[in-house]
Coordinates of C-alpha atoms in Angstrom, one line a residue:
M157 CA 17.4 58.2 -45.5
S158 CA 18.4 61.9 -45.2
F159 CA 19.0 64.0 -48.2
D160 CA 20.0 67.7 -48.7
S161 CA 21.4 69.8 -51.5
L162 CA 22.5 73.4 -52.0
P163 CA 21.2 75.5 -54.8
D164 CA 24.4 77.5 -55.4
M165 CA 26.4 74.6 -56.8
H166 CA 28.1 74.5 -60.2
P167 CA 25.2 74.5 -62.7
Q168 CA 26.5 71.3 -64.4
L169 CA 26.5 69.4 -61.1
R170 CA 22.8 69.9 -60.4
P171 CA 21.6 66.8 -62.3
Y172 CA 24.0 64.7 -60.1
A173 CA 22.2 65.8 -56.9
Q174 CA 19.3 63.6 -57.9
I175 CA 21.8 60.7 -58.5
V176 CA 23.0 61.2 -54.9
K177 CA 19.4 60.8 -53.7
G178 CA 18.7 57.8 -55.9
L179 CA 21.9 55.9 -55.0
A180 CA 21.1 56.4 -51.3
E181 CA 17.6 55.0 -51.8
I182 CA 19.1 52.0 -53.6
F183 CA 21.9 51.2 -51.1
G184 CA 20.2 52.2 -47.9
D185 CA 21.3 53.9 -44.6
D186 CA 24.7 52.1 -44.5
C187 CA 25.8 54.0 -47.6
E188 CA 26.8 57.7 -47.6
I189 CA 26.6 59.6 -50.9
L190 CA 28.3 63.0 -51.3
L191 CA 28.6 65.4 -54.2
H192 CA 31.6 67.8 -54.1
D193 CA 31.9 71.0 -56.1
V194 CA 35.7 71.4 -56.6
S195 CA 35.3 75.1 -57.3
R196 CA 34.6 75.7 -53.6
L197 CA 36.9 73.3 -51.7
E198 CA 36.4 75.1 -48.4
R199 CA 32.6 74.2 -48.5
S200 CA 32.7 71.6 -51.3
I201 CA 29.8 69.3 -50.2
V202 CA 26.8 70.5 -52.2
A203 CA 24.6 67.4 -52.0
C204 CA 24.5 64.8 -49.3
A205 CA 22.6 61.6 -48.4
N206 CA 23.2 59.7 -45.1
G207 CA 25.9 62.0 -43.9
H208 CA 25.9 60.3 -40.6
L209 CA 28.7 58.0 -41.7
T210 CA 31.4 60.7 -41.7
G211 CA 29.3 63.2 -39.8
R212 CA 29.6 66.0 -42.3
P213 CA 26.6 68.3 -43.3
L214 CA 26.2 70.4 -46.4
G215 CA 28.8 73.1 -46.9
S216 CA 31.6 71.0 -45.2
P217 CA 35.0 71.1 -46.8
M218 CA 36.8 68.5 -48.8
S219 CA 38.6 65.9 -46.7
V220 CA 42.3 65.9 -46.3
Y221 CA 42.7 62.8 -48.4
G222 CA 40.3 64.3 -51.0
L223 CA 42.6 67.2 -51.4
E224 CA 45.5 64.9 -51.8
L225 CA 43.7 63.0 -54.6
L226 CA 42.9 66.3 -56.4
N227 CA 46.5 67.3 -56.1
S228 CA 47.7 63.9 -57.5
E229 CA 48.6 63.7 -61.2
K230 CA 47.5 60.1 -61.2
F231 CA 43.9 61.0 -60.1
S232 CA 43.7 64.2 -62.2
D233 CA 44.2 62.1 -65.4
C234 CA 41.8 59.4 -64.2
N235 CA 38.3 59.2 -65.8
T236 CA 37.2 56.1 -64.0
T237 CA 36.3 55.2 -60.4
Y238 CA 38.9 55.3 -57.7
T239 CA 38.4 53.1 -54.6
Y240 CA 40.1 52.7 -51.3
M241 CA 39.5 51.8 -47.6
A242 CA 39.5 54.5 -44.9
R243 CA 38.6 55.1 -41.3
T244 CA 36.4 57.8 -40.0
N245 CA 37.2 60.2 -37.2
S246 CA 35.6 57.7 -34.8
G247 CA 37.7 54.8 -36.2
A248 CA 34.9 53.2 -38.2
L249 CA 36.0 51.3 -41.3
I250 CA 34.4 52.4 -44.6
K251 CA 34.9 51.5 -48.2
C252 CA 35.2 54.6 -50.4
G253 CA 34.6 55.1 -54.1
V254 CA 35.3 58.4 -55.9
I255 CA 34.1 59.3 -59.4
S256 CA 35.5 62.4 -61.1
L257 CA 32.9 64.5 -62.8
R258 CA 34.0 66.6 -65.8
D259 CA 32.6 69.2 -68.1
E260 CA 32.5 68.9 -71.9
A261 CA 36.1 70.3 -72.1
G262 CA 37.3 67.6 -69.8
Q263 CA 37.9 69.9 -66.8
M264 CA 37.0 68.4 -63.4
I265 CA 34.0 70.1 -61.8
G266 CA 33.1 67.7 -59.1
L267 CA 33.4 64.4 -57.3
L268 CA 30.7 61.9 -56.6
C269 CA 31.8 60.0 -53.5
V270 CA 30.3 56.8 -52.2
H271 CA 31.1 55.6 -48.6
F272 CA 30.0 52.1 -47.4
D273 CA 29.9 51.3 -43.7
A274 CA 32.1 48.2 -43.7
A275 CA 31.5 47.3 -40.0
R276 CA 28.7 44.7 -40.6
A277 CA 30.5 43.4 -43.7
Q278 CA 33.7 43.0 -41.7
V279 CA 31.8 41.0 -39.1
A280 CA 30.3 38.8 -41.8
K281 CA 33.8 38.4 -43.4
Q282 CA 35.2 37.3 -40.1
F283 CA 32.4 34.7 -39.7
I284 CA 33.0 33.4 -43.3
D285 CA 36.7 33.2 -42.7
R286 CA 36.2 31.2 -39.6
F287 CA 33.6 29.0 -41.2
F288 CA 35.8 28.1 -44.1
S289 CA 39.0 27.7 -42.1
V290 CA 40.3 24.1 -41.6
S291 CA 42.7 22.7 -39.1
A292 CA 46.4 22.3 -40.0
N293 CA 46.1 18.6 -40.6
S294 CA 43.0 19.0 -42.9
E295 CA 42.8 18.9 -46.6
P296 CA 44.1 22.2 -48.0
E297 CA 41.6 22.3 -50.9
P298 CA 38.0 21.3 -51.1
V299 CA 37.6 17.5 -51.7
N300 CA 35.4 16.3 -54.7
E301 CA 33.3 14.1 -52.5
F302 CA 30.5 11.9 -53.9
F303 CA 27.4 11.4 -51.8
G304 CA 25.4 8.3 -52.9
L305 CA 21.9 7.4 -51.9
E306 CA 22.6 3.6 -52.1
I307 CA 25.8 1.6 -51.7
E308 CA 25.5 0.7 -55.4
D309 CA 26.0 4.4 -56.1
I310 CA 29.3 4.4 -54.2
F311 CA 30.5 1.3 -56.0
K312 CA 29.7 2.7 -59.4
N313 CA 31.2 6.1 -58.7
T314 CA 34.4 4.7 -57.3
M315 CA 34.8 2.3 -60.3
Q316 CA 34.2 5.1 -62.7
E317 CA 37.0 7.1 -61.2
V318 CA 39.3 4.1 -61.4
K319 CA 38.4 3.5 -65.1
I320 CA 39.0 7.1 -66.0
A321 CA 42.4 7.0 -64.2
R322 CA 43.4 3.8 -66.0
G323 CA 41.9 4.9 -69.3
K324 CA 40.3 1.5 -70.0
P325 CA 37.9 -1.1 -68.6
L326 CA 39.3 -3.1 -65.6
R327 CA 38.8 -6.3 -67.6
E328 CA 41.6 -5.2 -70.0
L329 CA 44.2 -4.6 -67.3
S330 CA 47.2 -6.8 -66.7
K331 CA 47.6 -8.7 -63.5
S332 CA 50.1 -6.1 -62.1
E333 CA 47.7 -3.3 -63.1
K334 CA 44.8 -5.0 -61.4
K335 CA 46.9 -5.4 -58.3
E336 CA 47.6 -1.7 -58.3
V337 CA 43.9 -1.0 -58.6
V338 CA 43.3 -3.2 -55.6
R339 CA 46.1 -1.3 -53.7
S340 CA 44.4 2.1 -54.4
L341 CA 41.0 0.7 -53.3
I342 CA 42.5 -0.6 -50.1
D343 CA 44.0 2.9 -49.5
K344 CA 40.5 4.4 -50.1
G345 CA 38.9 2.0 -47.6
F346 CA 36.7 0.7 -50.4
F347 CA 36.9 -2.9 -49.2
M348 CA 35.5 -2.0 -45.8
M349 CA 32.0 -2.1 -47.4
K350 CA 30.1 -5.3 -47.6
G351 CA 29.9 -6.6 -51.2
A352 CA 32.9 -4.5 -52.4
V353 CA 35.1 -7.5 -53.2
D354 CA 32.3 -9.1 -55.3
Y355 CA 31.7 -5.8 -57.2
V356 CA 35.4 -5.4 -58.0
A357 CA 35.7 -9.0 -59.1
G358 CA 32.8 -8.5 -61.5
E359 CA 34.4 -5.4 -62.9
M360 CA 37.8 -7.1 -63.4
G361 CA 36.3 -10.3 -64.8
N362 CA 37.9 -12.4 -62.1
S363 CA 36.6 -14.4 -59.2
K364 CA 36.4 -12.9 -55.7
F365 CA 39.1 -15.4 -54.7
T366 CA 41.5 -13.7 -57.2
V367 CA 40.7 -10.3 -55.7
Y368 CA 41.3 -11.7 -52.2
A369 CA 44.6 -13.0 -53.5
Y370 CA 45.5 -9.6 -54.8
M371 CA 44.6 -8.0 -51.4
R372 CA 46.8 -10.5 -49.6
E373 CA 49.8 -9.8 -51.9
V374 CA 49.3 -6.0 -51.4
E375 CA 49.1 -6.4 -47.7
K376 CA 52.3 -8.5 -47.6
E377 CA 54.1 -6.0 -49.7
T378 CA 52.9 -3.1 -47.6
A379 CA 54.0 -4.9 -44.4
A380 CA 57.4 -5.7 -45.8
S381 CA 57.9 -2.1 -47.0
K382 CA 56.9 -0.8 -43.6
K383 CA 59.3 -3.2 -41.8
T384 CA 62.2 -2.2 -44.1
G385 CA 61.5 1.4 -43.4
E386 CA 61.5 0.9 -39.7
E387 CA 64.8 -1.0 -39.8
G388 CA 66.3 1.7 -42.0
G389 CA 65.2 4.3 -39.6
A390 CA 66.6 2.5 -36.6
G391 CA 70.1 2.4 -38.2
A392 CA 70.2 6.0 -39.2

């Protein structure tokens, strides 16, 4: 970390010179910290750490955009931090933060500027964006997926979701409601697992033959609906 300061700055800005040094030590070489004395815009930089980001040494003038900010009524009335993205003369992307420093009368005496080199952060962002992107035919939102250690865990979790959706135990459902539960479980691929029919039968208080009957009814209804749809499409 490099740090320099000028002795002939506004007296009330001198304590901020040590803040420049401290912030640079905290954030490291990728962060440039500048202290501007607005009473000397032609050579406003009076303290500087890591000046390699914008390539400006002590005594350099206020930037063009800095002058624009100082001339802006919006910024002149601002007592909080102002942030923006910028590019250096070499085209490097930096994130900038500007804090207006004022005396006891509220007059602006300086600017504390923080410039972060965004190059490495941008590379990291691109990686993260690619990592979390999904194909067009994928789920648009994260799926609440349950990972069980044993098949029993999968059975219990699935049945718990069904009970919550129905608002009561499966034993209390009507025949039509039980058939709809079976339909939803077929759609989930639940019955592809060995022992699933027995487990559902136990939850419903029915025999596994009854569950198989529900499954056959659902499959017939699905096939009939599909056939009707195809015939309707053919005549369109």
